[in-house]
Tab-separated table of C-alpha atoms in Angstrom:
chain	number	residue	atom	x	y	z
A	599	MET	CA	9.336	8.518	32.917
A	600	PRO	CA	9.683	8.993	29.143
A	601	LEU	CA	7.823	6.967	26.535
A	602	PHE	CA	10.045	4.941	24.223
A	603	TRP	CA	9.262	5.036	20.510
A	604	ASN	CA	10.728	1.582	19.855
A	605	GLU	CA	8.451	-0.017	22.458
A	606	LYS	CA	5.454	-0.455	20.176
A	607	THR	CA	3.194	-3.039	18.619
A	608	LEU	CA	1.035	-2.765	15.502
A	609	LEU	CA	-2.131	-4.877	15.369
A	610	ILE	CA	-4.532	-4.922	12.386
A	611	LYS	CA	-7.759	-6.899	11.971
A	612	THR	CA	-10.529	-6.883	9.370
A	613	GLU	CA	-13.831	-5.474	10.640
A	614	THR	CA	-16.987	-7.563	10.412
A	615	THR	CA	-19.152	-4.437	10.647
A	616	TYR	CA	-17.813	-1.160	9.303
A	617	GLY	CA	-16.590	1.165	12.053
A	618	THR	CA	-17.074	-1.396	14.832
A	619	ASP	CA	-13.878	-2.150	16.750
A	620	ALA	CA	-12.647	-5.595	15.645
A	621	THR	CA	-10.452	-5.831	18.795
A	622	PRO	CA	-7.230	-7.136	17.243
A	623	THR	CA	-4.954	-9.131	19.548
A	624	GLY	CA	-1.222	-9.559	19.755
A	625	ALA	CA	-1.554	-13.321	19.441
A	626	ALA	CA	-3.464	-13.292	16.141
A	627	ASN	CA	-3.170	-9.891	14.458
A	628	ALA	CA	0.351	-8.527	14.946
A	629	ILE	CA	1.947	-6.939	11.885
A	630	LEU	CA	5.681	-6.550	11.381
A	631	ALA	CA	6.269	-3.114	9.868
A	632	THR	CA	8.959	-0.504	9.534
A	633	ASP	CA	9.060	3.295	9.243
A	634	VAL	CA	5.805	3.650	11.202
A	635	ARG	CA	4.444	7.208	11.268
A	636	LEU	CA	1.288	8.269	13.092
A	637	MET	CA	-0.863	11.389	12.829
A	638	PRO	CA	-3.271	10.646	15.676
A	639	MET	CA	-5.693	13.580	15.486
A	640	GLU	CA	-6.204	15.052	12.033
A	641	GLY	CA	-9.146	17.286	11.141
A	642	GLN	CA	-10.228	20.903	10.922
A	643	ASP	CA	-10.307	23.758	13.416
A	644	ALA	CA	-13.442	25.867	13.113
A	645	ASP	CA	-12.867	29.394	14.407
A	646	ARG	CA	-15.758	30.709	16.510
A	647	ALA	CA	-14.996	34.185	15.091
A	648	LEU	CA	-16.906	35.959	17.850
A	649	GLU	CA	-17.473	39.698	17.575
A	650	MET	CA	-16.743	41.018	21.032
A	651	PRO	CA	-16.423	44.502	22.537
A	652	TRP	CA	-12.728	43.848	23.113
A	653	MET	CA	-9.812	42.387	21.187
A	654	GLY	CA	-8.762	38.768	21.706
A	655	ALA	CA	-8.993	35.270	20.346
A	656	SER	CA	-12.334	33.474	20.483
A	657	GLY	CA	-11.001	29.927	20.188
A	658	THR	CA	-11.599	27.069	17.796
A	659	VAL	CA	-13.650	23.868	17.738
A	660	ALA	CA	-12.112	20.613	16.455
A	661	THR	CA	-14.141	19.024	13.624
A	662	GLU	CA	-13.882	16.102	11.167
A	663	LEU	CA	-11.597	14.189	13.518
A	664	HIS	CA	-9.733	11.265	12.002
A	665	ALA	CA	-6.280	9.690	12.164
A	666	LYS	CA	-3.635	8.619	9.667
A	667	ILE	CA	-0.902	6.029	9.887
A	668	SER	CA	1.753	5.048	7.377
A	669	PHE	CA	4.251	2.197	7.394
A	670	LYS	CA	6.163	-0.227	5.184
A	671	ILE	CA	5.575	-3.983	5.069
A	672	GLU	CA	7.925	-6.582	3.592
A	673	ALA	CA	6.054	-7.970	0.568
A	674	LYS	CA	6.673	-11.645	1.185
A	675	GLY	CA	4.327	-14.624	1.268
A	676	SER	CA	3.123	-16.604	4.251
A	677	GLY	CA	5.435	-19.494	3.402
A	678	THR	CA	2.495	-21.824	2.735
A	679	PRO	CA	0.719	-21.868	-0.653
A	680	GLY	CA	-2.961	-21.027	-0.245
A	681	THR	CA	-2.433	-19.236	3.081
A	682	PRO	CA	-2.747	-15.429	3.009
A	683	PRO	CA	0.137	-13.350	4.346
A	684	ALA	CA	-0.278	-11.867	7.816
A	685	TYR	CA	-0.810	-8.413	6.315
A	686	ALA	CA	-3.724	-9.573	4.121
A	687	PRO	CA	-6.213	-7.320	6.003
A	688	VAL	CA	-4.178	-4.311	4.840
A	689	LEU	CA	-4.382	-5.348	1.188
A	690	LYS	CA	-8.146	-5.884	1.439
A	691	ALA	CA	-8.589	-2.457	3.067
A	692	CYS	CA	-6.826	-0.971	0.014
A	693	ALA	CA	-9.700	-2.046	-2.279
A	694	LEU	CA	-8.352	-5.462	-3.175
A	695	ALA	CA	-10.415	-8.659	-3.166
A	696	GLU	CA	-8.881	-11.909	-1.936
A	697	VAL	CA	-9.314	-15.200	-3.814
A	698	ILE	CA	-7.941	-18.300	-2.070
A	699	VAL	CA	-7.292	-21.625	-3.799
A	700	ALA	CA	-6.543	-24.108	-1.019
A	701	THR	CA	-2.888	-25.277	-0.873
A	702	THR	CA	-2.211	-23.463	-4.159
A	703	SER	CA	-2.521	-19.677	-4.251
A	704	VAL	CA	-3.867	-16.451	-2.816
A	705	THR	CA	-4.628	-13.783	-5.412
A	706	TYR	CA	-5.596	-10.140	-4.977
A	707	ASN	CA	-7.460	-8.153	-7.600
A	708	ARG	CA	-9.423	-4.927	-7.683
A	709	VAL	CA	-12.899	-4.458	-6.240
A	710	SER	CA	-14.946	-1.321	-6.938
A	711	LYS	CA	-17.466	-1.342	-4.076
A	712	ASN	CA	-18.128	-2.760	-0.619
A	713	HIS	CA	-14.521	-2.130	0.311
A	714	SER	CA	-13.172	-3.928	3.346
A	715	SER	CA	-12.116	-1.970	6.431
A	716	VAL	CA	-9.838	-2.668	9.372
A	717	THR	CA	-9.303	-1.719	12.985
A	718	ILE	CA	-5.737	-0.673	13.766
A	719	TYR	CA	-4.156	-0.646	17.222
A	720	LEU	CA	-0.790	1.032	17.627
A	721	ASN	CA	0.532	0.803	21.159
A	722	ILE	CA	3.513	3.017	21.874
A	723	SER	CA	5.107	2.526	25.270
A	724	GLY	CA	1.759	2.008	27.025
A	725	THR	CA	-0.398	4.460	25.052
A	726	LEU	CA	-2.949	2.841	22.742
A	727	TYR	CA	-3.869	4.689	19.552
A	728	SER	CA	-6.853	3.158	17.758
A	729	LEU	CA	-8.217	3.718	14.258
A	730	ILE	CA	-11.564	2.218	13.261
A	731	GLY	CA	-13.310	2.074	9.893
A	732	THR	CA	-9.854	2.307	8.354
A	733	ARG	CA	-9.142	2.192	4.627
A	734	GLY	CA	-6.096	3.160	2.626
A	735	THR	CA	-3.792	2.987	-0.337
A	736	ALA	CA	-0.363	1.521	-1.022
A	737	VAL	CA	2.612	1.464	-3.351
A	738	LEU	CA	4.367	-1.820	-4.165
A	739	ARG	CA	7.992	-0.841	-4.687
A	740	LEU	CA	10.972	-2.842	-5.925
A	741	THR	CA	14.529	-1.576	-6.284
A	742	THR	CA	17.371	-3.777	-7.447
A	743	GLN	CA	19.362	-5.214	-4.526
A	744	GLY	CA	16.651	-4.004	-2.152
A	745	ILE	CA	13.737	-5.505	-0.231
A	746	LEU	CA	10.327	-5.527	-1.919
A	747	TYR	CA	7.951	-3.394	0.178
A	748	TYR	CA	4.369	-2.243	0.343
A	749	GLU	CA	4.404	1.410	1.362
A	750	VAL	CA	1.034	1.878	3.038
A	751	GLU	CA	-0.981	4.926	4.122
A	752	MET	CA	-4.188	4.294	6.074
A	753	THR	CA	-6.908	6.679	7.246
A	754	GLY	CA	-9.351	5.824	10.042
A	755	LEU	CA	-11.952	7.357	12.305
A	756	PHE	CA	-10.578	8.966	15.453
A	757	VAL	CA	-10.688	7.140	18.785
A	758	MET	CA	-9.495	8.829	21.981
A	759	PRO	CA	-6.106	7.359	22.996
A	760	ILE	CA	-5.986	5.480	26.287
A	761	SER	CA	-3.358	4.037	28.586
A	762	GLN	CA	-2.870	0.307	28.072
A	763	ALA	CA	0.005	-2.066	28.688
A	764	VAL	CA	2.024	-2.986	25.609
A	765	PRO	CA	0.609	-6.353	24.444
A	766	ALA	CA	2.758	-9.362	23.637
A	767	ALA	CA	2.965	-9.797	19.862
A	768	THR	CA	3.250	-13.122	18.046
A	769	LEU	CA	5.089	-12.426	14.791
A	770	GLY	CA	5.991	-15.977	13.778
A	771	THR	CA	7.425	-16.270	10.273
A	772	GLN	CA	7.068	-12.521	9.727
A	773	LEU	CA	10.131	-12.203	11.945
A	774	SER	CA	11.933	-15.524	11.458
A	775	VAL	CA	11.765	-15.730	7.640
A	776	PHE	CA	13.973	-13.101	6.045
A	777	PRO	CA	12.811	-11.291	2.893
A	778	LEU	CA	14.519	-11.760	-0.448
A	779	VAL	CA	16.263	-8.820	-2.046
A	780	ALA	CA	15.666	-8.149	-5.731
A	781	THR	CA	18.362	-9.942	-7.733
A	782	SER	CA	18.517	-11.933	-10.943
A	783	ALA	CA	18.162	-15.146	-8.926
A	784	ASN	CA	15.422	-13.969	-6.575
A	785	THR	CA	13.434	-12.041	-9.185
A	786	PRO	CA	13.531	-14.419	-12.161
A	787	VAL	CA	10.762	-12.861	-14.258
A	788	PHE	CA	10.295	-9.340	-15.513
A	789	THR	CA	8.709	-8.979	-18.915
A	790	ILE	CA	7.201	-6.254	-21.078
A	791	ALA	CA	5.173	-7.533	-24.012
A	792	ALA	CA	6.120	-11.095	-22.981
A	793	GLN	CA	9.831	-10.429	-23.512
A	794	PRO	CA	12.446	-10.355	-20.705
A	795	ARG	CA	13.762	-6.910	-19.812
A	796	ILE	CA	16.599	-5.716	-17.596
A	797	LEU	CA	15.047	-3.960	-14.600
A	798	ARG	CA	16.451	-1.381	-12.171
A	799	SER	CA	13.271	-0.399	-10.333
A	800	LEU	CA	9.504	-0.767	-10.487
A	801	SER	CA	6.625	0.681	-8.529
A	802	LEU	CA	2.892	0.102	-8.672
A	803	ASN	CA	0.816	2.830	-7.046
A	804	LEU	CA	-2.690	1.596	-6.223
A	805	GLY	CA	-3.775	5.214	-6.510
A	806	ASN	CA	-6.708	5.102	-4.081
A	807	THR	CA	-8.194	8.477	-3.181
A	808	VAL	CA	-9.104	8.005	0.484
A	809	SER	CA	-11.382	10.608	2.060
A	810	PRO	CA	-13.120	11.196	5.396
A	811	ARG	CA	-16.890	11.646	4.924
A	812	PHE	CA	-18.619	13.285	7.881
A	813	LEU	CA	-22.387	13.666	7.733
A	814	VAL	CA	-25.017	13.832	10.461
A	815	GLY	CA	-25.953	10.218	11.050
A	816	ALA	CA	-23.010	8.718	9.150
A	817	GLU	CA	-19.265	9.137	9.532
A	818	SER	CA	-16.893	7.020	7.481
A	819	ILE	CA	-13.666	6.775	5.549
A	820	ILE	CA	-14.307	6.063	1.881
A	821	ILE	CA	-12.274	5.162	-1.190
A	822	GLU	CA	-13.872	7.537	-3.648
A	823	LYS	CA	-11.612	7.019	-6.646
A	824	ILE	CA	-9.064	4.509	-7.963
A	825	ALA	CA	-6.428	5.343	-10.571
A	826	GLU	CA	-3.408	3.051	-10.635
A	827	SER	CA	-0.067	4.016	-12.112
A	828	ALA	CA	3.188	2.174	-12.663
A	829	GLU	CA	6.736	3.367	-13.076
A	830	MET	CA	9.757	1.341	-14.089
A	831	THR	CA	13.339	1.990	-15.085
A	832	ILE	CA	14.784	-0.534	-17.528
A	833	GLU	CA	17.940	-0.952	-19.535
A	834	ALA	CA	17.457	0.553	-23.005
A	835	VAL	CA	17.605	-1.761	-26.002
A	836	ALA	CA	17.457	-1.395	-29.771
A	837	LEU	CA	14.126	0.016	-30.933
A	838	SER	CA	13.608	-3.115	-33.006
A	839	ALA	CA	13.432	-5.055	-29.718
A	840	LEU	CA	11.276	-2.564	-27.776
A	841	ASN	CA	10.103	0.861	-28.894
A	842	PRO	CA	8.611	2.820	-25.969
A	843	TYR	CA	8.015	5.834	-28.215
A	844	ALA	CA	5.822	3.813	-30.555
A	845	LEU	CA	4.004	2.251	-27.579
A	846	ALA	CA	3.195	5.738	-26.289
A	847	LYS	CA	2.256	7.228	-29.666
A	848	ASN	CA	0.104	4.314	-30.805
A	849	GLY	CA	-1.455	3.591	-27.426
A	850	THR	CA	-0.578	-0.077	-27.716
A	851	LEU	CA	-1.847	-2.009	-24.694
A	852	THR	CA	1.031	-4.047	-23.320
A	853	GLU	CA	1.369	-6.657	-20.584
A	854	VAL	CA	3.878	-6.219	-17.743
A	855	VAL	CA	4.736	-9.162	-15.450
A	856	LEU	CA	7.039	-9.342	-12.422
A	857	GLN	CA	7.786	-12.452	-10.347
A	858	HIS	CA	9.695	-12.092	-7.100
A	859	GLY	CA	10.644	-15.229	-5.167
A	860	THR	CA	11.142	-18.783	-6.361
A	861	ILE	CA	10.084	-20.998	-3.429
A	862	ALA	CA	6.510	-22.285	-3.034
A	863	GLY	CA	4.659	-20.138	-0.527
A	864	ASP	CA	6.944	-17.177	-1.047
A	865	ARG	CA	6.420	-16.318	-4.714
A	866	LEU	CA	4.778	-13.004	-5.540
A	867	THR	CA	3.685	-12.400	-9.130
A	868	LEU	CA	2.431	-8.988	-10.220
A	869	THR	CA	0.545	-8.990	-13.516
A	870	LEU	CA	-0.607	-5.849	-15.324
A	871	PRO	CA	-2.352	-7.261	-18.419
A	872	ARG	CA	-3.189	-4.004	-20.236
A	873	CYS	CA	-0.739	-1.156	-19.658
A	874	ARG	CA	-0.886	2.024	-21.682
A	875	PHE	CA	2.577	3.552	-21.712
A	876	ALA	CA	3.005	7.308	-21.429
A	877	ARG	CA	5.567	9.420	-23.255
A	878	PRO	CA	9.073	8.556	-22.008
A	879	SER	CA	10.268	11.405	-19.828
A	880	GLY	CA	13.893	11.233	-20.907
A	881	LEU	CA	16.998	9.098	-20.753
A	882	GLU	CA	19.236	8.187	-17.832
A	883	ASN	CA	22.951	7.483	-17.797
A	884	GLN	CA	23.763	4.708	-15.333
A	885	GLN	CA	27.408	3.615	-15.315
A	886	GLY	CA	27.686	4.706	-18.941
A	887	ILE	CA	24.682	2.646	-20.009
A	888	VAL	CA	21.411	4.127	-21.292
A	889	GLU	CA	18.301	3.413	-19.224
A	890	TRP	CA	14.660	4.303	-19.891
A	891	PRO	CA	12.421	5.646	-17.105
A	892	LEU	CA	8.951	4.538	-18.195
A	893	ARG	CA	5.454	5.346	-16.959
A	894	ALA	CA	2.345	3.279	-17.579
A	895	THR	CA	-1.323	3.187	-16.634
A	896	PRO	CA	-2.849	-0.259	-15.984
A	897	LEU	CA	-6.272	-0.279	-17.649
A	898	PRO	CA	-9.290	-2.515	-16.952
A	899	ASP	CA	-10.891	-4.616	-19.664
A	900	THR	CA	-14.112	-6.119	-18.321
A	901	GLY	CA	-13.727	-4.359	-14.949
A	902	ASN	CA	-11.547	-4.859	-11.865
A	903	ASP	CA	-9.025	-6.836	-13.947
A	904	GLN	CA	-6.304	-4.214	-14.395
A	905	LEU	CA	-3.971	-5.967	-11.973
A	906	THR	CA	-3.427	-9.135	-9.987
A	907	ILE	CA	-1.006	-9.833	-7.159
A	908	ALA	CA	-0.679	-13.594	-6.728
A	909	TYR	CA	1.091	-15.494	-3.940
A	910	THR	CA	1.911	-19.079	-4.888
């Protein structure tokens, strides 16, 4: 009997102890995702390279075994101010710290050490693929008239797949509450230098370099480097209103703010307080109107303050 790709559940839970299976359950830790892709047994193949009195292969030995999984998550709030979204463990495993203000907000900002990790279960038609000690990176991507997504790539330590019945998953508001597409009404705030701009697309790449580290006595997945980047395409205006060439030449640090959603519990506000804009790469013609594709690097000031993602 074949295995059916669509018969799958994704469960993710924060680990209390790094690399120790957190045993996520369908009732408490189910994640609604799309475009799920799994590479269940990554690593290296060490050739034995034997010198024998005859010709023939000598075989390889699998080393540095780990697994990778990528998926997209709808970037919407929990529906209740002060309650983290169901996918919060993913954000924390991407080197973000979580600050909760009861009944008011949940805010994520950078953290440079002691990064959180998660256990991931992906059950596909009765085969359980597990990743432990998992960390990753993500891109927050908005396109006009489209759904706001986190595009996530996670790397974890390899666990031998086993046969297990597909668990029942409780998705709650992840399934019942539909995401908002990016429109003027749903995305009421986009500013550069505190002035409203007309936006076509925006992406924030968390830029985490995620690496397996295999030593005798210690095997782990680490985030060894962080270098965020942002890209946005906006409607061009008179240079007296915004001059991206001067911003790039002078290195002027500029704030960028995006708010998506208008209802309490489902508002996401991205703030990049100190962006250094790069040289504009050119001009685009969209329906006969000039647009600027812009690139920027969010920079820290006192440390770990180069970005915030707030749910209110």
